Amino acid sequence: MVTSALLPRTDGFPPVREDLFAKVRHAIPAPEWPVYAADIDAILKLKAERNAVILAHNYQTPEIYYCVADLVGDSLALAREAMKIEADVIVLAGVHFMAETAKLLNPDKKVLMPDLAAGCSLAESITPEDVRTLRQRHPGVPIVTYVNTSAAVKAESDICCTSGNARKVVESLGVPKVIMIPDEYLARNIAAETGVEIITWAGHCEVHERFEPSDIAELREAHPGITVLAHPECPPDVVAASDFSGSTAAIADYVGKNRPQSVALLTECSMSDNIAIQYPELEFVRPCNLCPHMKRITLKNIRHSLETLQHEVTIDPATAARARLSVERMLAV
Ligand code: 13P
Ligand code: SF4
């Protein structure tokens, strides 16, 4: 839970929340801070008035991640935390499928997205009809669906997974063959780890598909001894050339436990910003890519969302009931 003392000013300007600036001063230039502080101050007050919590994904910018979020994490952690929420309103600082997952697990709460256009190239890559066709083509083969999908696609699936539990979910099924959709690279990375035959789909993350093995070769040449950590949405040859691959939370844990002197995170740019704040003594080399969807969320639209209680995420009840089963099966593994 974010707590902050409000430091009163006597010069007529809005409060500057210097306690919060201390957390992000390595990421935000001091002259810009008063602009952020005004929105942060308003958001913290609105959260209390609305009995709201803000769930923020690890790809959110530091002023959201460190200054207004109540809970932060990877997709799996956000889903797990969503189950325990007692507030009336949940604001999802992340992308649409994450808000839908929070809504599936909290059907009676108001779940808000600051910008409904914050989507995901993976979620866009597959429709419920595609899933039904796959099931017809491969009768009896279980369908494991990455959470980066719409509720309607989850509703056609047997079980969900995230990058944090994909291996465990596939192994829990105890079968030699599964369908894993829609991320081709995640599926191929999990097939290599588990030995399970995986039928996949040609969906890709527009952020992670851009990394190439040559990026890693160049990093190692320019920074001898560097540790390279890759998200499993990266192509398999990139994952194979890295030192470790895992979900955004697993990457953060790896840095915390191993404290590599020099490290590159092959994932979204805000990951490095957020982790570097915790470990200023480590060198973060940043060949990162921005996720345009995650970057649609700003302090301004979070504030607007809390002021107006927009934009509410709704899911057709019949679809939600089936999609919830897939998510709950995953959380039970
Ligand atoms: P994580 O579940 O690892 O946080 O990943 C979510 C995501 O969208 C990665 O691109
Ligand atoms: Fe989707 Fe990739 Fe953005 Fe994650 S980083 S939300 S997978 S487009």
GROMACS .gro file of C-alpha atoms and ligand atoms in nm:
model
  351
    1MET     CA    1   0.000   0.000   0.000
    2VAL     CA    2   0.138   0.340  -0.090
    3THR     CA    3   0.142   0.578   0.204
    4SER     CA    4   0.264   0.930   0.186
    5ALA     CA    5   0.289   1.234   0.404
    6LEU     CA    6   0.167   1.549   0.241
    7LEU     CA    7   0.428   1.819   0.278
    8PRO     CA    8   0.257   2.159   0.305
    9ARG     CA    9   0.402   2.446   0.107
   10THR     CA   10   0.376   2.808   0.207
   11ASP     CA   11   0.436   2.965  -0.135
   12GLY     CA   12   0.092   2.908  -0.286
   13PHE     CA   13   0.193   2.613  -0.510
   14PRO     CA   14   0.026   2.272  -0.486
   15PRO     CA   15   0.181   2.017  -0.249
   16VAL     CA   16   0.496   1.858  -0.390
   17ARG     CA   17   0.490   1.521  -0.211
   18GLU     CA   18   0.864   1.518  -0.172
   19ASP     CA   19   0.842   1.181   0.005
   20LEU     CA   20   0.720   1.026  -0.321
   21PHE     CA   21   0.969   1.216  -0.534
   22ALA     CA   22   1.245   1.056  -0.328
   23LYS     CA   23   1.133   0.718  -0.467
   24VAL     CA   24   1.145   0.816  -0.833
   25ARG     CA   25   1.411   1.086  -0.847
   26HIS     CA   26   1.644   0.857  -1.046
   27ALA     CA   27   1.378   0.827  -1.318
   28ILE     CA   28   1.202   1.165  -1.324
   29PRO     CA   29   1.381   1.499  -1.377
   30ALA     CA   30   1.324   1.734  -1.080
   31PRO     CA   31   1.184   2.023  -1.290
   32GLU     CA   32   0.907   1.792  -1.420
   33TRP     CA   33   0.805   1.666  -1.076
   34PRO     CA   34   0.551   1.941  -0.980
   35VAL     CA   35   0.339   1.844  -1.283
   36TYR     CA   36   0.335   1.480  -1.173
   37ALA     CA   37   0.281   1.573  -0.807
   38ALA     CA   38  -0.045   1.756  -0.873
   39ASP     CA   39  -0.198   1.449  -1.044
   40ILE     CA   40  -0.056   1.210  -0.784
   41ASP     CA   41  -0.200   1.417  -0.503
   42ALA     CA   42  -0.543   1.421  -0.672
   43ILE     CA   43  -0.531   1.045  -0.741
   44LEU     CA   44  -0.444   0.956  -0.382
   45LYS     CA   45  -0.737   1.165  -0.255
   46LEU     CA   46  -0.977   1.019  -0.514
   47LYS     CA   47  -0.875   0.665  -0.425
   48ALA     CA   48  -0.976   0.726  -0.065
   49GLU     CA   49  -1.304   0.895  -0.165
   50ARG     CA   50  -1.399   0.618  -0.409
   51ASN     CA   51  -1.271   0.326  -0.197
   52ALA     CA   52  -1.061   0.231  -0.497
   53VAL     CA   53  -0.740   0.038  -0.550
   54ILE     CA   54  -0.499   0.066  -0.841
   55LEU     CA   55  -0.347  -0.254  -0.979
   56ALA     CA   56  -0.041  -0.179  -1.193
   57HIS     CA   57   0.151  -0.410  -1.421
   58ASN     CA   58   0.532  -0.415  -1.409
   59TYR     CA   59   0.542  -0.227  -1.743
   60GLN     CA   60   0.382   0.085  -1.599
   61THR     CA   61   0.596   0.396  -1.573
   62PRO     CA   62   0.770   0.473  -1.239
   63GLU     CA   63   0.536   0.756  -1.137
   64ILE     CA   64   0.241   0.513  -1.163
   65TYR     CA   65   0.429   0.211  -1.029
   66TYR     CA   66   0.585   0.381  -0.726
   67CYS     CA   67   0.353   0.673  -0.652
   68VAL     CA   68  -0.012   0.568  -0.696
   69ALA     CA   69  -0.031   0.187  -0.735
   70ASP     CA   70  -0.154  -0.024  -0.443
   71LEU     CA   71  -0.054  -0.357  -0.596
   72VAL     CA   72   0.208  -0.420  -0.863
   73GLY     CA   73   0.325  -0.735  -1.037
   74ASP     CA   74   0.316  -0.965  -1.338
   75SER     CA   75  -0.009  -1.092  -1.493
   76LEU     CA   76  -0.021  -1.387  -1.254
   77ALA     CA   77   0.030  -1.176  -0.942
   78LEU     CA   78  -0.230  -0.924  -1.057
   79ALA     CA   79  -0.483  -1.206  -1.112
   80ARG     CA   80  -0.407  -1.357  -0.771
   81GLU     CA   81  -0.425  -1.020  -0.596
   82ALA     CA   82  -0.748  -0.936  -0.777
   83MET     CA   83  -0.913  -1.225  -0.594
   84LYS     CA   84  -0.839  -1.071  -0.252
   85ILE     CA   85  -0.957  -0.716  -0.319
   86GLU     CA   86  -1.213  -0.566  -0.083
   87ALA     CA   87  -1.237  -0.217  -0.237
   88ASP     CA   88  -1.546  -0.112  -0.438
   89VAL     CA   89  -1.352   0.005  -0.741
   90ILE     CA   90  -1.049  -0.144  -0.918
   91VAL     CA   91  -0.851   0.071  -1.161
   92LEU     CA   92  -0.633  -0.141  -1.387
   93ALA     CA   93  -0.313   0.034  -1.489
   94GLY     CA   94  -0.224  -0.214  -1.760
   95VAL     CA   95  -0.393  -0.350  -2.071
   96HIS     CA   96  -0.747  -0.459  -2.146
   97PHE     CA   97  -0.708  -0.834  -2.096
   98MET     CA   98  -0.573  -0.768  -1.744
   99ALA     CA   99  -0.881  -0.561  -1.661
  100GLU     CA  100  -1.104  -0.838  -1.796
  101THR     CA  101  -0.925  -1.093  -1.575
  102ALA     CA  102  -0.979  -0.867  -1.272
  103LYS     CA  103  -1.348  -0.835  -1.366
  104LEU     CA  104  -1.386  -1.212  -1.411
  105LEU     CA  105  -1.257  -1.260  -1.058
  106ASN     CA  106  -1.460  -0.967  -0.918
  107PRO     CA  107  -1.792  -0.974  -1.103
  108ASP     CA  108  -1.963  -0.747  -0.847
  109LYS     CA  109  -1.699  -0.475  -0.842
  110LYS     CA  110  -1.652  -0.181  -1.074
  111VAL     CA  111  -1.338  -0.242  -1.282
  112LEU     CA  112  -1.211   0.063  -1.468
  113MET     CA  113  -0.965   0.103  -1.753
  114PRO     CA  114  -0.817   0.455  -1.788
  115ASP     CA  115  -0.802   0.396  -2.166
  116LEU     CA  116  -1.007   0.120  -2.328
  117ALA     CA  117  -0.780   0.125  -2.635
  118ALA     CA  118  -0.490  -0.023  -2.435
  119GLY     CA  119  -0.495  -0.361  -2.607
  120CYS     CA  120  -0.237  -0.626  -2.689
  121SER     CA  121  -0.115  -0.769  -3.022
  122LEU     CA  122  -0.148  -1.122  -2.883
  123ALA     CA  123  -0.509  -1.070  -2.774
  124GLU     CA  124  -0.583  -0.925  -3.120
  125SER     CA  125  -0.436  -1.228  -3.299
  126ILE     CA  126  -0.710  -1.481  -3.222
  127THR     CA  127  -1.091  -1.500  -3.210
  128PRO     CA  128  -1.330  -1.742  -3.033
  129GLU     CA  129  -1.414  -1.884  -3.376
  130ASP     CA  130  -1.043  -1.965  -3.434
  131VAL     CA  131  -1.039  -2.157  -3.104
  132ARG     CA  132  -1.349  -2.356  -3.194
  133THR     CA  133  -1.187  -2.448  -3.528
  134LEU     CA  134  -0.870  -2.564  -3.353
  135ARG     CA  135  -1.076  -2.783  -3.118
  136GLN     CA  136  -1.256  -2.942  -3.413
  137ARG     CA  137  -0.925  -3.008  -3.590
  138HIS     CA  138  -0.762  -3.164  -3.283
  139PRO     CA  139  -1.037  -3.344  -3.092
  140GLY     CA  140  -0.948  -3.436  -2.734
  141VAL     CA  141  -0.634  -3.218  -2.720
  142PRO     CA  142  -0.657  -2.972  -2.426
  143ILE     CA  143  -0.644  -2.601  -2.507
  144VAL     CA  144  -0.412  -2.393  -2.287
  145THR     CA  145  -0.474  -2.023  -2.342
  146TYR     CA  146  -0.233  -1.747  -2.248
  147VAL     CA  147  -0.405  -1.482  -2.034
  148ASN     CA  148  -0.313  -1.226  -2.303
  149THR     CA  149  -0.647  -1.297  -2.475
  150SER     CA  150  -1.007  -1.173  -2.462
  151ALA     CA  151  -1.257  -1.321  -2.218
  152ALA     CA  152  -1.442  -1.464  -2.521
  153VAL     CA  153  -1.131  -1.662  -2.623
  154LYS     CA  154  -1.075  -1.778  -2.263
  155ALA     CA  155  -1.436  -1.900  -2.264
  156GLU     CA  156  -1.353  -2.144  -2.546
  157SER     CA  157  -1.047  -2.279  -2.361
  158ASP     CA  158  -0.981  -2.551  -2.106
  159ILE     CA  159  -0.732  -2.368  -1.888
  160CYS     CA  160  -0.536  -2.041  -1.889
  161CYS     CA  161  -0.170  -1.978  -1.819
  162THR     CA  162   0.062  -1.681  -1.779
  163SER     CA  163   0.431  -1.660  -1.858
  164GLY     CA  164   0.486  -1.719  -1.485
  165ASN     CA  165   0.313  -2.059  -1.470
  166ALA     CA  166   0.295  -2.185  -1.831
  167ARG     CA  167   0.533  -2.474  -1.768
  168LYS     CA  168   0.350  -2.580  -1.451
  169VAL     CA  169   0.009  -2.558  -1.621
  170VAL     CA  170   0.121  -2.767  -1.922
  171GLU     CA  171   0.287  -3.028  -1.699
  172SER     CA  172  -0.020  -3.041  -1.471
  173LEU     CA  173  -0.226  -3.176  -1.760
  174GLY     CA  174  -0.010  -3.491  -1.780
  175VAL     CA  175  -0.067  -3.538  -2.155
  176PRO     CA  176   0.184  -3.573  -2.441
  177LYS     CA  177   0.019  -3.309  -2.661
  178VAL     CA  178  -0.153  -2.974  -2.594
  179ILE     CA  179  -0.276  -2.678  -2.796
  180MET     CA  180  -0.122  -2.357  -2.661
  181ILE     CA  181  -0.252  -2.027  -2.797
  182PRO     CA  182  -0.198  -1.760  -2.916
  183ASP     CA  183   0.174  -1.690  -2.858
  184GLU     CA  184   0.380  -1.903  -3.094
  185TYR     CA  185   0.709  -1.815  -2.925
  186LEU     CA  186   0.590  -1.877  -2.569
  187ALA     CA  187   0.450  -2.213  -2.687
  188ARG     CA  188   0.777  -2.310  -2.855
  189ASN     CA  189   0.976  -2.202  -2.550
  190ILE     CA  190   0.753  -2.413  -2.322
  191ALA     CA  191   0.769  -2.711  -2.562
  192ALA     CA  192   1.150  -2.694  -2.541
  193GLU     CA  193   1.137  -2.687  -2.158
  194THR     CA  194   0.877  -2.961  -2.108
  195GLY     CA  195   0.919  -3.198  -2.404
  196VAL     CA  196   0.539  -3.184  -2.449
  197GLU     CA  197   0.427  -3.161  -2.814
  198ILE     CA  198   0.257  -2.824  -2.859
  199ILE     CA  199   0.027  -2.717  -3.139
  200THR     CA  200   0.036  -2.341  -3.150
  201TRP     CA  201  -0.095  -2.029  -3.321
  202ALA     CA  202   0.090  -1.760  -3.515
  203GLY     CA  203   0.034  -1.479  -3.261
  204HIS     CA  204   0.328  -1.267  -3.150
  205CYS     CA  205   0.393  -0.989  -2.902
  206GLU     CA  206   0.482  -0.682  -3.106
  207VAL     CA  207   0.729  -0.575  -2.836
  208HIS     CA  208   0.920  -0.901  -2.780
  209GLU     CA  209   0.923  -1.035  -3.137
  210ARG     CA  210   1.161  -0.753  -3.230
  211PHE     CA  211   1.453  -0.887  -3.027
  212GLU     CA  212   1.708  -1.090  -3.222
  213PRO     CA  213   2.001  -1.315  -3.125
  214SER     CA  214   2.234  -1.059  -3.287
  215ASP     CA  215   2.118  -0.805  -3.021
  216ILE     CA  216   2.254  -1.039  -2.754
  217ALA     CA  217   2.581  -1.098  -2.942
  218GLU     CA  218   2.629  -0.721  -2.970
  219LEU     CA  219   2.549  -0.671  -2.602
  220ARG     CA  220   2.799  -0.936  -2.496
  221GLU     CA  221   3.068  -0.785  -2.717
  222ALA     CA  222   3.011  -0.428  -2.595
  223HIS     CA  223   2.964  -0.524  -2.227
  224PRO     CA  224   3.177  -0.829  -2.140
  225GLY     CA  225   3.026  -1.016  -1.844
  226ILE     CA  226   2.675  -0.874  -1.895
  227THR     CA  227   2.378  -1.084  -1.781
  228VAL     CA  228   2.097  -1.101  -2.037
  229LEU     CA  229   1.743  -1.176  -1.916
  230ALA     CA  230   1.467  -1.240  -2.172
  231HIS     CA  231   1.088  -1.261  -2.143
  232PRO     CA  232   0.952  -1.590  -2.287
  233GLU     CA  233   0.747  -1.397  -2.545
  234CYS     CA  234   1.084  -1.345  -2.720
  235PRO     CA  235   1.167  -1.580  -3.013
  236PRO     CA  236   1.318  -1.915  -2.902
  237ASP     CA  237   1.663  -1.836  -3.046
  238VAL     CA  238   1.670  -1.519  -2.832
  239VAL     CA  239   1.566  -1.711  -2.520
  240ALA     CA  240   1.830  -1.978  -2.595
  241ALA     CA  241   2.103  -1.712  -2.622
  242SER     CA  242   2.001  -1.540  -2.295
  243ASP     CA  243   2.116  -1.629  -1.942
  244PHE     CA  244   1.766  -1.660  -1.797
  245SER     CA  245   1.408  -1.638  -1.919
  246GLY     CA  246   1.099  -1.577  -1.709
  247SER     CA  247   0.793  -1.365  -1.649
  248THR     CA  248   0.835  -1.000  -1.557
  249ALA     CA  249   0.816  -1.095  -1.188
  250ALA     CA  250   1.071  -1.375  -1.236
  251ILE     CA  251   1.306  -1.130  -1.410
  252ALA     CA  252   1.273  -0.885  -1.118
  253ASP     CA  253   1.338  -1.169  -0.868
  254TYR     CA  254   1.643  -1.282  -1.064
  255VAL     CA  255   1.795  -0.933  -1.045
  256GLY     CA  256   1.718  -0.907  -0.672
  257LYS     CA  257   1.872  -1.245  -0.588
  258ASN     CA  258   2.175  -1.240  -0.822
  259ARG     CA  259   2.256  -0.866  -0.834
  260PRO     CA  260   2.437  -0.888  -1.171
  261GLN     CA  261   2.678  -0.594  -1.197
  262SER     CA  262   2.570  -0.528  -1.553
  263VAL     CA  263   2.234  -0.649  -1.685
  264ALA     CA  264   2.009  -0.615  -1.991
  265LEU     CA  265   1.637  -0.694  -1.974
  266LEU     CA  266   1.500  -0.799  -2.314
  267THR     CA  267   1.149  -0.678  -2.248
  268GLU     CA  268   0.946  -0.357  -2.216
  269CYS     CA  269   1.140  -0.042  -2.123
  270SER     CA  270   0.967   0.045  -1.795
  271MET     CA  271   1.087  -0.285  -1.643
  272SER     CA  272   1.443  -0.154  -1.637
  273ASP     CA  273   1.330   0.185  -1.504
  274ASN     CA  274   1.133   0.026  -1.219
  275ILE     CA  275   1.397  -0.227  -1.118
  276ALA     CA  276   1.686   0.019  -1.154
  277ILE     CA  277   1.519   0.239  -0.892
  278GLN     CA  278   1.555  -0.048  -0.642
  279TYR     CA  279   1.915  -0.131  -0.735
  280PRO     CA  280   2.090   0.196  -0.825
  281GLU     CA  281   2.430   0.027  -0.783
  282LEU     CA  282   2.367  -0.204  -1.084
  283GLU     CA  283   2.424  -0.103  -1.447
  284PHE     CA  284   2.113  -0.151  -1.664
  285VAL     CA  285   2.196  -0.160  -2.035
  286ARG     CA  286   1.871  -0.080  -2.216
  287PRO     CA  287   1.805  -0.227  -2.559
  288CYS     CA  288   1.435  -0.227  -2.462
  289ASN     CA  289   1.119  -0.181  -2.671
  290LEU     CA  290   0.815   0.025  -2.569
  291CYS     CA  291   0.469  -0.132  -2.553
  292PRO     CA  292   0.240   0.132  -2.708
  293HIS     CA  293  -0.061  -0.020  -2.532
  294MET     CA  294   0.088  -0.010  -2.182
  295LYS     CA  295   0.204   0.345  -2.249
  296ARG     CA  296  -0.154   0.461  -2.309
  297ILE     CA  297  -0.200   0.460  -1.931
  298THR     CA  298  -0.093   0.787  -1.771
  299LEU     CA  299  -0.143   0.971  -1.443
  300LYS     CA  300  -0.382   1.204  -1.626
  301ASN     CA  301  -0.615   0.929  -1.748
  302ILE     CA  302  -0.597   0.741  -1.415
  303ARG     CA  303  -0.709   1.064  -1.247
  304HIS     CA  304  -0.986   1.110  -1.505
  305SER     CA  305  -1.094   0.749  -1.457
  306LEU     CA  306  -1.134   0.799  -1.082
  307GLU     CA  307  -1.308   1.134  -1.125
  308THR     CA  308  -1.565   1.004  -1.377
  309LEU     CA  309  -1.570   0.630  -1.293
  310GLN     CA  310  -1.492   0.554  -1.660
  311HIS     CA  311  -1.429   0.334  -1.853
  312GLU     CA  312  -1.606   0.043  -1.696
  313VAL     CA  313  -1.509  -0.305  -1.816
  314THR     CA  314  -1.808  -0.531  -1.872
  315ILE     CA  315  -1.826  -0.893  -1.988
  316ASP     CA  316  -2.136  -1.075  -2.106
  317PRO     CA  317  -2.237  -1.298  -1.807
  318ALA     CA  318  -2.257  -1.625  -2.005
  319THR     CA  319  -1.911  -1.566  -2.158
  320ALA     CA  320  -1.775  -1.458  -1.819
  321ALA     CA  321  -1.896  -1.776  -1.648
  322ARG     CA  322  -1.705  -1.996  -1.897
  323ALA     CA  323  -1.396  -1.774  -1.909
  324ARG     CA  324  -1.383  -1.764  -1.527
  325LEU     CA  325  -1.358  -2.144  -1.519
  326SER     CA  326  -1.043  -2.133  -1.736
  327VAL     CA  327  -0.884  -1.871  -1.510
  328GLU     CA  328  -0.986  -2.051  -1.189
  329ARG     CA  329  -0.845  -2.380  -1.319
  330MET     CA  330  -0.514  -2.201  -1.376
  331LEU     CA  331  -0.514  -2.047  -1.029
  332ALA     CA  332  -0.578  -2.390  -0.876
  333VAL     CA  333  -0.262  -2.541  -1.035
  33413P     P1  334   0.401  -1.102  -1.747
  33413P     O1  335   0.287  -1.189  -1.709
  33413P     O2  336   0.532  -1.174  -1.750
  33413P     O3  337   0.405  -0.980  -1.661
  33413P     O4  338   0.382  -1.056  -1.897
  33413P     C1  339   0.272  -0.985  -1.941
  33413P     C2  340   0.297  -0.924  -2.070
  33413P     O5  341   0.211  -0.867  -2.133
  33413P     C3  342   0.431  -0.935  -2.125
  33413P     O6  343   0.441  -0.872  -2.245
  335SF4    FE1  344   0.079  -0.740  -2.529
  335SF4    FE2  345   0.336  -0.742  -2.584
  335SF4    FE3  346   0.227  -0.522  -2.486
  335SF4    FE4  347   0.258  -0.740  -2.329
  335SF4     S1  348   0.418  -0.614  -2.419
  335SF4     S2  349   0.076  -0.612  -2.346
  335SF4     S3  350   0.223  -0.902  -2.478
  335SF4     S4  351   0.181  -0.617  -2.685
   0.00000   0.00000   0.00000
